[in-house]
MMTF fields as JSON, N, C-alpha, C and O atoms, coordinates in Angstrom:
{
  "mmtfVersion": "1.0.0",
  "mmtfProducer": "UNKNOWN",
  "numBonds": 403,
  "numAtoms": 404,
  "numGroups": 101,
  "numChains": 1,
  "numModels": 1,
  "chainsPerModel": [1],
  "groupsPerChain": [101],
  "chainIdList": ["A"],
  "bondAtomList": [4, 2, 8, 6, 12, 10, 16, 14, 20, 18, 24, 22, 28, 26, 32, 30, 36, 34, 40, 38, 44, 42, 48, 46, 52, 50, 56, 54, 60, 58, 64, 62, 68, 66, 72, 70, 76, 74, 80, 78, 84, 82, 88, 86, 92, 90, 96, 94, 100, 98, 104, 102, 108, 106, 112, 110, 116, 114, 120, 118, 124, 122, 128, 126, 132, 130, 136, 134, 140, 138, 144, 142, 148, 146, 152, 150, 156, 154, 160, 158, 164, 162, 168, 166, 172, 170, 176, 174, 180, 178, 184, 182, 188, 186, 192, 190, 196, 194, 200, 198, 204, 202, 208, 206, 212, 210, 216, 214, 220, 218, 224, 222, 228, 226, 232, 230, 236, 234, 240, 238, 244, 242, 248, 246, 252, 250, 256, 254, 260, 258, 264, 262, 268, 266, 272, 270, 276, 274, 280, 278, 284, 282, 288, 286, 292, 290, 296, 294, 300, 298, 304, 302, 308, 306, 312, 310, 316, 314, 320, 318, 324, 322, 328, 326, 332, 330, 336, 334, 340, 338, 344, 342, 348, 346, 352, 350, 356, 354, 360, 358, 364, 362, 368, 366, 372, 370, 376, 374, 380, 378, 384, 382, 388, 386, 392, 390, 396, 394, 400, 398],
  "bondOrderList": [1, 1, 1, 1, 1, 1, 1, 1, 1, 1, 1, 1, 1, 1, 1, 1, 1, 1, 1, 1, 1, 1, 1, 1, 1, 1, 1, 1, 1, 1, 1, 1, 1, 1, 1, 1, 1, 1, 1, 1, 1, 1, 1, 1, 1, 1, 1, 1, 1, 1, 1, 1, 1, 1, 1, 1, 1, 1, 1, 1, 1, 1, 1, 1, 1, 1, 1, 1, 1, 1, 1, 1, 1, 1, 1, 1, 1, 1, 1, 1, 1, 1, 1, 1, 1, 1, 1, 1, 1, 1, 1, 1, 1, 1, 1, 1, 1, 1, 1, 1],
  "groupList": [{"groupName": "MET", "atomNameList": ["N", "CA", "C", "O"], "elementList": ["N", "C", "C", "O"], "formalChargeList": [0, 0, 0, 0], "bondAtomList": [1, 0, 2, 1, 3, 2], "bondOrderList": [1, 1, 2], "singleLetterCode": "M", "chemCompType": "L-PEPTIDE LINKING"}, {"groupName": "LEU", "atomNameList": ["N", "CA", "C", "O"], "elementList": ["N", "C", "C", "O"], "formalChargeList": [0, 0, 0, 0], "bondAtomList": [1, 0, 2, 1, 3, 2], "bondOrderList": [1, 1, 2], "singleLetterCode": "L", "chemCompType": "L-PEPTIDE LINKING"}, {"groupName": "ASN", "atomNameList": ["N", "CA", "C", "O"], "elementList": ["N", "C", "C", "O"], "formalChargeList": [0, 0, 0, 0], "bondAtomList": [1, 0, 2, 1, 3, 2], "bondOrderList": [1, 1, 2], "singleLetterCode": "N", "chemCompType": "L-PEPTIDE LINKING"}, {"groupName": "LYS", "atomNameList": ["N", "CA", "C", "O"], "elementList": ["N", "C", "C", "O"], "formalChargeList": [0, 0, 0, 0], "bondAtomList": [1, 0, 2, 1, 3, 2], "bondOrderList": [1, 1, 2], "singleLetterCode": "K", "chemCompType": "L-PEPTIDE LINKING"}, {"groupName": "THR", "atomNameList": ["N", "CA", "C", "O"], "elementList": ["N", "C", "C", "O"], "formalChargeList": [0, 0, 0, 0], "bondAtomList": [1, 0, 2, 1, 3, 2], "bondOrderList": [1, 1, 2], "singleLetterCode": "T", "chemCompType": "L-PEPTIDE LINKING"}, {"groupName": "ILE", "atomNameList": ["N", "CA", "C", "O"], "elementList": ["N", "C", "C", "O"], "formalChargeList": [0, 0, 0, 0], "bondAtomList": [1, 0, 2, 1, 3, 2], "bondOrderList": [1, 1, 2], "singleLetterCode": "I", "chemCompType": "L-PEPTIDE LINKING"}, {"groupName": "ASP", "atomNameList": ["N", "CA", "C", "O"], "elementList": ["N", "C", "C", "O"], "formalChargeList": [0, 0, 0, 0], "bondAtomList": [1, 0, 2, 1, 3, 2], "bondOrderList": [1, 1, 2], "singleLetterCode": "D", "chemCompType": "L-PEPTIDE LINKING"}, {"groupName": "ALA", "atomNameList": ["N", "CA", "C", "O"], "elementList": ["N", "C", "C", "O"], "formalChargeList": [0, 0, 0, 0], "bondAtomList": [1, 0, 2, 1, 3, 2], "bondOrderList": [1, 1, 2], "singleLetterCode": "A", "chemCompType": "L-PEPTIDE LINKING"}, {"groupName": "GLY", "atomNameList": ["N", "CA", "C", "O"], "elementList": ["N", "C", "C", "O"], "formalChargeList": [0, 0, 0, 0], "bondAtomList": [1, 0, 2, 1, 3, 2], "bondOrderList": [1, 1, 2], "singleLetterCode": "G", "chemCompType": "PEPTIDE LINKING"}, {"groupName": "PRO", "atomNameList": ["N", "CA", "C", "O"], "elementList": ["N", "C", "C", "O"], "formalChargeList": [0, 0, 0, 0], "bondAtomList": [1, 0, 2, 1, 3, 2], "bondOrderList": [1, 1, 2], "singleLetterCode": "P", "chemCompType": "L-PEPTIDE LINKING"}, {"groupName": "PHE", "atomNameList": ["N", "CA", "C", "O"], "elementList": ["N", "C", "C", "O"], "formalChargeList": [0, 0, 0, 0], "bondAtomList": [1, 0, 2, 1, 3, 2], "bondOrderList": [1, 1, 2], "singleLetterCode": "F", "chemCompType": "L-PEPTIDE LINKING"}, {"groupName": "SER", "atomNameList": ["N", "CA", "C", "O"], "elementList": ["N", "C", "C", "O"], "formalChargeList": [0, 0, 0, 0], "bondAtomList": [1, 0, 2, 1, 3, 2], "bondOrderList": [1, 1, 2], "singleLetterCode": "S", "chemCompType": "L-PEPTIDE LINKING"}, {"groupName": "VAL", "atomNameList": ["N", "CA", "C", "O"], "elementList": ["N", "C", "C", "O"], "formalChargeList": [0, 0, 0, 0], "bondAtomList": [1, 0, 2, 1, 3, 2], "bondOrderList": [1, 1, 2], "singleLetterCode": "V", "chemCompType": "L-PEPTIDE LINKING"}, {"groupName": "GLN", "atomNameList": ["N", "CA", "C", "O"], "elementList": ["N", "C", "C", "O"], "formalChargeList": [0, 0, 0, 0], "bondAtomList": [1, 0, 2, 1, 3, 2], "bondOrderList": [1, 1, 2], "singleLetterCode": "Q", "chemCompType": "L-PEPTIDE LINKING"}, {"groupName": "TYR", "atomNameList": ["N", "CA", "C", "O"], "elementList": ["N", "C", "C", "O"], "formalChargeList": [0, 0, 0, 0], "bondAtomList": [1, 0, 2, 1, 3, 2], "bondOrderList": [1, 1, 2], "singleLetterCode": "Y", "chemCompType": "L-PEPTIDE LINKING"}, {"groupName": "GLU", "atomNameList": ["N", "CA", "C", "O"], "elementList": ["N", "C", "C", "O"], "formalChargeList": [0, 0, 0, 0], "bondAtomList": [1, 0, 2, 1, 3, 2], "bondOrderList": [1, 1, 2], "singleLetterCode": "E", "chemCompType": "L-PEPTIDE LINKING"}, {"groupName": "ARG", "atomNameList": ["N", "CA", "C", "O"], "elementList": ["N", "C", "C", "O"], "formalChargeList": [0, 0, 0, 0], "bondAtomList": [1, 0, 2, 1, 3, 2], "bondOrderList": [1, 1, 2], "singleLetterCode": "R", "chemCompType": "L-PEPTIDE LINKING"}, {"groupName": "TRP", "atomNameList": ["N", "CA", "C", "O"], "elementList": ["N", "C", "C", "O"], "formalChargeList": [0, 0, 0, 0], "bondAtomList": [1, 0, 2, 1, 3, 2], "bondOrderList": [1, 1, 2], "singleLetterCode": "W", "chemCompType": "L-PEPTIDE LINKING"}, {"groupName": "CYS", "atomNameList": ["N", "CA", "C", "O"], "elementList": ["N", "C", "C", "O"], "formalChargeList": [0, 0, 0, 0], "bondAtomList": [1, 0, 2, 1, 3, 2], "bondOrderList": [1, 1, 2], "singleLetterCode": "C", "chemCompType": "L-PEPTIDE LINKING"}, {"groupName": "HIS", "atomNameList": ["N", "CA", "C", "O"], "elementList": ["N", "C", "C", "O"], "formalChargeList": [0, 0, 0, 0], "bondAtomList": [1, 0, 2, 1, 3, 2], "bondOrderList": [1, 1, 2], "singleLetterCode": "H", "chemCompType": "L-PEPTIDE LINKING"}],
  "groupTypeList": [0, 1, 2, 3, 4, 5, 1, 5, 3, 6, 7, 5, 5, 8, 1, 8, 3, 6, 3, 6, 9, 1, 10, 8, 11, 12, 13, 14, 15, 13, 9, 7, 3, 7, 2, 4, 5, 12, 4, 12, 13, 4, 6, 2, 3, 4, 12, 13, 5, 9, 1, 2, 13, 5, 15, 5, 5, 5, 10, 16, 10, 6, 7, 15, 4, 10, 8, 1, 5, 10, 2, 14, 16, 1, 10, 5, 11, 6, 2, 3, 11, 10, 2, 11, 17, 2, 16, 13, 4, 3, 3, 1, 7, 18, 19, 15, 1, 13, 9, 2, 10],
  "groupIdList": [1, 2, 3, 4, 5, 6, 7, 8, 9, 10, 11, 12, 13, 14, 15, 16, 17, 18, 19, 20, 21, 22, 23, 24, 25, 26, 27, 28, 29, 30, 31, 32, 33, 34, 35, 36, 37, 38, 39, 40, 41, 42, 43, 44, 45, 46, 47, 48, 49, 50, 51, 52, 53, 54, 55, 56, 57, 58, 59, 60, 61, 62, 63, 64, 65, 66, 67, 68, 69, 70, 71, 72, 73, 74, 75, 76, 77, 78, 79, 80, 81, 82, 83, 84, 85, 86, 87, 88, 89, 90, 91, 92, 93, 94, 95, 96, 97, 98, 99, 100, 101],
  "secStructList": [7, 7, 7, 3, 3, 3, 3, 3, 3, 3, 3, 3, 3, 3, 7, 7, 6, 6, 1, 7, 7, 3, 3, 3, 3, 3, 3, 3, 3, 3, 1, 7, 7, 6, 6, 7, 3, 3, 3, 3, 3, 7, 1, 1, 7, 3, 3, 3, 3, 3, 4, 4, 4, 7, 7, 3, 3, 3, 3, 3, 3, 3, 6, 6, 3, 3, 3, 3, 3, 3, 6, 6, 3, 3, 3, 3, 7, 7, 4, 4, 4, 2, 2, 2, 2, 2, 2, 2, 2, 2, 2, 2, 2, 1, 1, 7, 7, 7, 7, 7, 7],
  "xCoordList": [-125.0, -124.926, -123.476, -122.581, -123.242, -121.899, -121.474, -122.272, -120.216, -119.679, -119.434, -119.029, -119.677, -119.476, -118.692, -119.024, -117.658, -116.886, -117.591, -117.924, -117.812, -118.412, -117.299, -116.498, -117.238, -116.256, -116.998, -117.699, -116.837, -117.361, -116.134, -115.297, -116.024, -114.801, -114.609, -113.479, -115.675, -115.568, -116.595, -117.794, -116.134, -117.058, -116.525, -115.336, -117.446, -117.126, -117.405, -118.512, -116.405, -116.53, -116.466, -115.427, -117.581, -117.649, -117.341, -117.977, -116.354, -115.92, -116.422, -116.088, -117.207, -117.73, -117.577, -116.817, -118.299, -118.335, -117.008, -116.764, -116.154, -114.874, -113.718, -112.576, -114.012, -112.959, -113.29, -114.451, -112.251, -112.448, -112.866, -112.396, -113.753, -114.14, -112.973, -112.068, -113.018, -112.058, -112.717, -113.939, -111.921, -112.411, -111.631, -110.404, -112.334, -111.64, -112.54, -113.764, -111.925, -112.677, -112.898, -112.135, -113.962, -114.349, -114.555, -115.204, -114.003, -114.177, -114.482, -113.845, -115.474, -115.819, -116.526, -116.972, -116.624, -117.303, -118.763, -119.073, -119.637, -121.075, -121.401, -120.844, -122.219, -123.029, -122.177, -121.279, -122.471, -121.704, -122.345, -123.568, -121.49, -121.914, -121.14, -120.26, -121.446, -120.808, -119.282, -118.588, -118.762, -117.313, -116.649, -115.456, -117.397, -116.821, -115.739, -115.955, -114.587, -113.485, -113.703, -113.913, -113.645, -113.804, -112.437, -111.774, -112.016, -110.758, -111.065, -111.845, -110.449, -110.623, -109.291, -108.268, -109.314, -108.115, -108.275, -109.184, -107.39, -107.39, -106.217, -105.521, -105.993, -104.881, -103.527, -102.621, -103.391, -102.059, -101.976, -100.912, -103.092, -102.999, -104.144, -105.161, -103.929, -104.954, -105.185, -104.238, -106.452, -106.781, -107.846, -108.685, -107.798, -108.817, -109.533, -108.909, -110.87, -111.697, -112.868, -113.468, -113.219, -114.446, -115.65, -115.676, -116.624, -117.799, -118.482, -119.024, -118.472, -119.153, -118.46, -119.01, -117.272, -116.587, -116.814, -116.331, -117.537, -117.851, -119.263, -120.211, -119.391, -120.706, -121.574, -122.749, -120.991, -121.757, -120.812, -119.68, -121.295, -120.596, -121.58, -122.702, -121.152, -121.989, -121.317, -120.117, -122.086, -121.524, -122.594, -123.789, -122.148, -123.074, -123.364, -122.473, -124.601, -125.008, -124.987, -124.38, -125.65, -125.662, -125.755, -125.479, -126.135, -126.131, -127.079, -126.86, -128.127, -129.123, -129.505, -130.53, -128.693, -129.068, -127.834, -126.741, -128.034, -126.983, -127.334, -128.508, -126.319, -126.505, -125.829, -124.838, -126.375, -125.802, -125.725, -126.634, -124.656, -124.591, -124.551, -123.61, -125.582, -125.746, -126.35, -127.338, -125.756, -126.218, -126.259, -127.207, -125.244, -125.051, -126.119, -126.254, -126.877, -127.934, -127.73, -127.204, -128.156, -128.066, -129.352, -130.451, -129.207, -130.33, -130.069, -128.93, -131.108, -131.003, -131.798, -132.933, -131.205, -131.909, -132.939, -132.826, -133.931, -134.881, -134.307, -133.473, -134.746, -134.213, -134.511, -133.788, -135.564, -135.922, -134.841, -134.665, -134.121, -133.125, -131.706, -130.75, -131.556, -130.224, -129.392, -128.241, -129.951, -129.176, -128.674, -127.546, -129.509, -129.1, -127.965, -126.967, -128.115, -127.054, -125.771, -124.685, -125.894, -124.718, -123.969, -122.742, -124.696, -124.055, -123.332, -122.191, -123.99, -123.407, -122.189, -121.18, -122.27, -121.126, -119.97, -118.806, -120.289, -119.227, -118.49, -117.267, -119.231, -118.616, -117.724, -116.615, -118.19, -117.442, -116.219, -115.135, -116.395, -115.314, -114.415, -113.384, -114.789, -114.047, -114.038, -113.198, -114.95, -115.167, -116.537, -117.093, -117.055, -118.326, -118.082, -117.247, -118.798, -118.604, -118.996, -119.975, -118.233, -118.483, -119.466, -119.459, -120.318, -121.247, -120.468, -119.371, -121.041, -120.37, -120.995, -120.295, -122.293, -122.938, -123.766, -124.387],
  "yCoordList": [26.264, 26.168, 25.95, 26.641, 25.008, 24.707, 25.686, 26.078, 26.071, 26.907, 26.059, 24.901, 26.628, 25.945, 26.879, 28.06, 26.367, 27.166, 27.186, 26.141, 28.394, 28.59, 28.955, 29.843, 28.282, 28.582, 28.818, 27.939, 30.006, 30.351, 30.461, 31.342, 29.576, 29.43, 30.471, 30.705, 31.095, 32.023, 33.125, 32.892, 34.327, 35.403, 36.765, 36.946, 37.708, 39.121, 39.771, 39.663, 40.445, 41.034, 42.55, 43.108, 43.206, 44.659, 45.296, 44.993, 46.185, 46.838, 48.268, 48.957, 48.727, 50.089, 50.742, 50.274, 51.827, 52.457, 53.092, 53.274, 53.431, 54.062, 53.077, 53.478, 51.786, 50.762, 49.735, 49.377, 49.267, 48.227, 46.931, 46.625, 46.164, 44.877, 43.896, 44.004, 42.943, 41.843, 40.642, 40.499, 39.78, 38.562, 37.397, 37.363, 36.443, 35.303, 34.498, 34.52, 33.786, 32.941, 33.685, 34.578, 33.292, 33.911, 32.799, 31.793, 32.983, 31.992, 32.711, 33.711, 32.187, 32.75, 31.702, 30.677, 31.971, 31.071, 31.485, 32.666, 30.519, 30.713, 30.307, 29.296, 30.962, 32.121, 33.381, 33.595, 34.208, 35.422, 36.612, 36.734, 37.478, 38.727, 39.865, 39.615, 41.08, 42.247, 42.209, 42.617, 41.724, 41.714, 40.388, 40.205, 39.469, 38.214, 38.52, 39.317, 37.891, 38.089, 37.19, 35.982, 37.821, 37.131, 37.092, 38.123, 35.917, 35.775, 35.752, 34.922, 36.668, 36.751, 36.384, 37.018, 35.352, 34.893, 35.254, 34.76, 36.115, 36.456, 35.739, 34.962, 35.994, 35.337, 35.663, 34.83, 36.87, 37.271, 37.727, 38.153, 37.645, 38.057, 37.465, 37.019, 37.484, 37.077, 38.255, 38.815, 38.627, 39.709, 39.225, 38.391, 39.754, 39.457, 40.762, 41.767, 40.72, 41.916, 41.603, 40.535, 42.503, 42.294, 42.352, 43.158, 41.512, 41.432, 42.777, 43.065, 43.61, 44.897, 45.881, 46.949, 45.552, 46.393, 45.911, 46.53, 44.824, 44.298, 44.743, 44.474, 45.423, 45.912, 44.778, 44.672, 43.925, 42.838, 41.737, 42.001, 40.509, 39.365, 38.745, 38.391, 38.62, 38.03, 36.747, 36.735, 35.665, 34.394, 33.574, 33.842, 32.589, 31.678, 30.554, 29.782, 30.467, 29.499, 28.082, 27.184, 27.887, 26.583, 26.815, 27.92, 25.802, 25.895, 26.959, 27.467, 27.31, 28.242, 29.368, 30.023, 29.593, 30.566, 31.346, 30.794, 32.631, 33.444, 33.724, 33.75, 33.933, 34.292, 35.619, 35.982, 36.332, 37.591, 37.538, 37.034, 38.049, 38.272, 39.781, 40.437, 40.328, 41.76, 42.007, 41.374, 42.928, 43.189, 41.908, 41.682, 41.082, 39.844, 38.792, 37.83, 38.966, 38.009, 37.466, 38.151, 36.219, 35.557, 35.787, 35.587, 36.206, 36.366, 35.505, 35.396, 34.901, 34.03, 34.655, 35.088, 34.706, 35.239, 34.222, 33.027, 34.709, 33.77, 33.248, 33.907, 32.094, 31.469, 32.275, 32.156, 33.098, 33.896, 34.914, 35.251, 35.406, 36.446, 35.892, 36.665, 34.571, 33.966, 34.5, 34.892, 34.521, 34.935, 36.371, 36.678, 37.234, 38.621, 38.714, 39.395, 38.033, 38.006, 37.439, 37.969, 36.363, 35.709, 36.654, 36.733, 37.364, 38.32, 39.424, 39.761, 39.979, 41.091, 40.667, 41.372, 39.54, 39.097, 38.653, 38.839, 38.063, 37.666, 38.898, 38.882, 39.957, 41.205, 41.797, 42.247, 41.8, 42.383, 41.549, 42.092, 40.226, 39.346, 38.845, 38.229, 39.098, 38.622, 37.097, 36.525, 36.455, 35.017, 34.677, 35.433, 33.546, 33.105, 32.523, 31.632, 33.017, 32.5, 31.025, 30.607, 30.261, 28.82, 28.551, 29.258, 27.524, 27.157, 26.782, 26.228, 27.085, 26.832, 25.753, 25.122, 25.518, 24.55, 23.572, 22.679],
  "zCoordList": [-95.044, -96.479, -96.895, -96.409, -97.777, -98.255, -99.335, -100.187, -99.288, -100.351, -101.58, -101.477, -102.721, -103.989, -104.897, -105.002, -105.554, -106.487, -107.832, -108.391, -108.342, -109.653, -110.619, -110.331, -111.763, -112.803, -114.104, -114.605, -114.64, -115.957, -116.858, -116.662, -117.842, -118.617, -119.709, -120.137, -120.167, -121.297, -121.083, -121.236, -120.728, -120.37, -120.785, -121.047, -120.833, -121.002, -119.653, -119.124, -119.098, -117.769, -117.91, -118.265, -117.63, -117.72, -116.38, -115.37, -116.383, -115.138, -115.026, -114.063, -115.974, -115.95, -117.293, -118.141, -117.49, -118.805, -119.203, -120.395, -118.269, -118.584, -118.694, -118.915, -118.542, -118.591, -119.663, -119.862, -120.35, -121.352, -120.671, -119.576, -121.318, -120.725, -120.757, -121.585, -119.842, -119.838, -120.485, -120.433, -121.094, -121.726, -121.142, -121.23, -120.547, -119.97, -119.063, -119.198, -118.137, -117.21, -115.898, -115.529, -115.209, -113.944, -112.917, -113.204, -111.727, -110.665, -109.36, -109.027, -108.615, -107.316, -106.483, -106.997, -105.184, -104.255, -104.113, -103.957, -104.166, -103.974, -102.542, -102.113, -101.772, -102.137, -102.223, -101.409, -103.216, -103.468, -102.771, -102.699, -102.263, -101.634, -102.287, -103.111, -101.943, -102.56, -102.456, -103.386, -101.335, -101.136, -101.531, -101.287, -102.132, -102.607, -103.644, -104.557, -103.499, -104.443, -105.66, -105.543, -106.827, -108.102, -108.774, -108.895, -109.208, -109.932, -111.418, -111.886, -112.161, -113.603, -114.241, -113.979, -115.084, -115.785, -117.262, -117.93, -117.77, -119.183, -119.838, -119.184, -121.119, -121.812, -121.199, -121.203, -120.673, -120.21, -118.753, -118.304, -118.003, -116.599, -115.783, -116.313, -114.48, -113.526, -112.594, -112.042, -112.422, -111.504, -110.529, -110.869, -109.328, -108.329, -108.009, -107.669, -108.127, -108.003, -107.09, -107.22, -106.163, -105.41, -106.356, -107.287, -106.117, -106.981, -107.141, -108.209, -106.107, -106.213, -107.16, -107.432, -107.668, -108.644, -110.076, -111.024, -110.232, -111.562, -111.91, -111.172, -113.035, -113.447, -113.989, -113.639, -114.848, -115.458, -115.933, -116.338, -115.875, -116.462, -117.456, -117.092, -118.7, -119.743, -120.2, -120.476, -120.281, -120.709, -121.414, -121.29, -122.142, -122.794, -121.816, -121.462, -121.386, -120.377, -120.936, -120.352, -122.066, -122.732, -124.231, -124.697, -124.994, -126.454, -126.994, -128.094, -126.25, -126.774, -125.812, -126.002, -124.789, -123.766, -123.303, -123.185, -123.046, -122.447, -120.998, -120.628, -120.182, -118.789, -118.493, -119.126, -117.53, -117.06, -115.546, -114.886, -115.009, -113.568, -113.416, -113.864, -112.779, -112.627, -111.251, -110.879, -110.498, -109.126, -108.297, -107.545, -108.432, -107.668, -107.949, -107.194, -109.029, -109.36, -110.761, -111.638, -110.961, -112.257, -113.043, -112.526, -114.286, -115.202, -116.424, -116.88, -116.95, -118.117, -119.257, -119.057, -120.464, -121.625, -122.116, -121.843, -122.835, -123.426, -124.75, -125.369, -125.17, -126.378, -127.629, -128.618, -127.61, -128.785, -129.124, -130.294, -128.136, -128.374, -128.539, -128.601, -128.61, -128.669, -129.833, -129.637, -131.03, -132.204, -132.077, -132.462, -131.541, -131.34, -130.315, -130.555, -129.176, -128.16, -128.758, -128.522, -129.53, -130.093, -131.04, -130.992, -131.893, -132.809, -132.037, -132.353, -131.037, -130.289, -129.463, -129.452, -128.78, -127.969, -128.862, -128.509, -130.025, -130.965, -131.477, -131.62, -131.751, -132.21, -131.115, -131.401, -129.888, -128.78, -128.402, -128.191, -128.318, -127.856, -128.984, -128.717, -130.247, -131.425, -131.531, -132.226, -130.858, -131.013, -130.426, -129.629, -130.828, -130.282, -128.896, -128.735, -127.899, -126.537, -126.481, -127.098, -125.748, -125.617, -124.481, -123.473, -124.641, -123.549, -122.283, -122.363, -121.122, -119.855, -119.004, -118.213, -119.136, -118.249, -119.043, -118.467]
}
């Protein structure tokens, strides 16, 4: 299987309930495993974190869908809940997340 670089340009990265989320881009090699290193680029810093230390990554998949990476798996929201997801992520990130794919 060939490795493929995944780049999510605009995401909310949750590191746990006791840590503030990061906002920025996420890059990693697919297929991802627990120890896969994820590069998170924010406005003022770049950090590299093993995937198993990231609780959740929330991003806007396309114009009408949100995506989540949780427990090393990708989940896609249904279109019915888009407006609710959009309001909540806009409140958290202070901007509307941009589509990625």
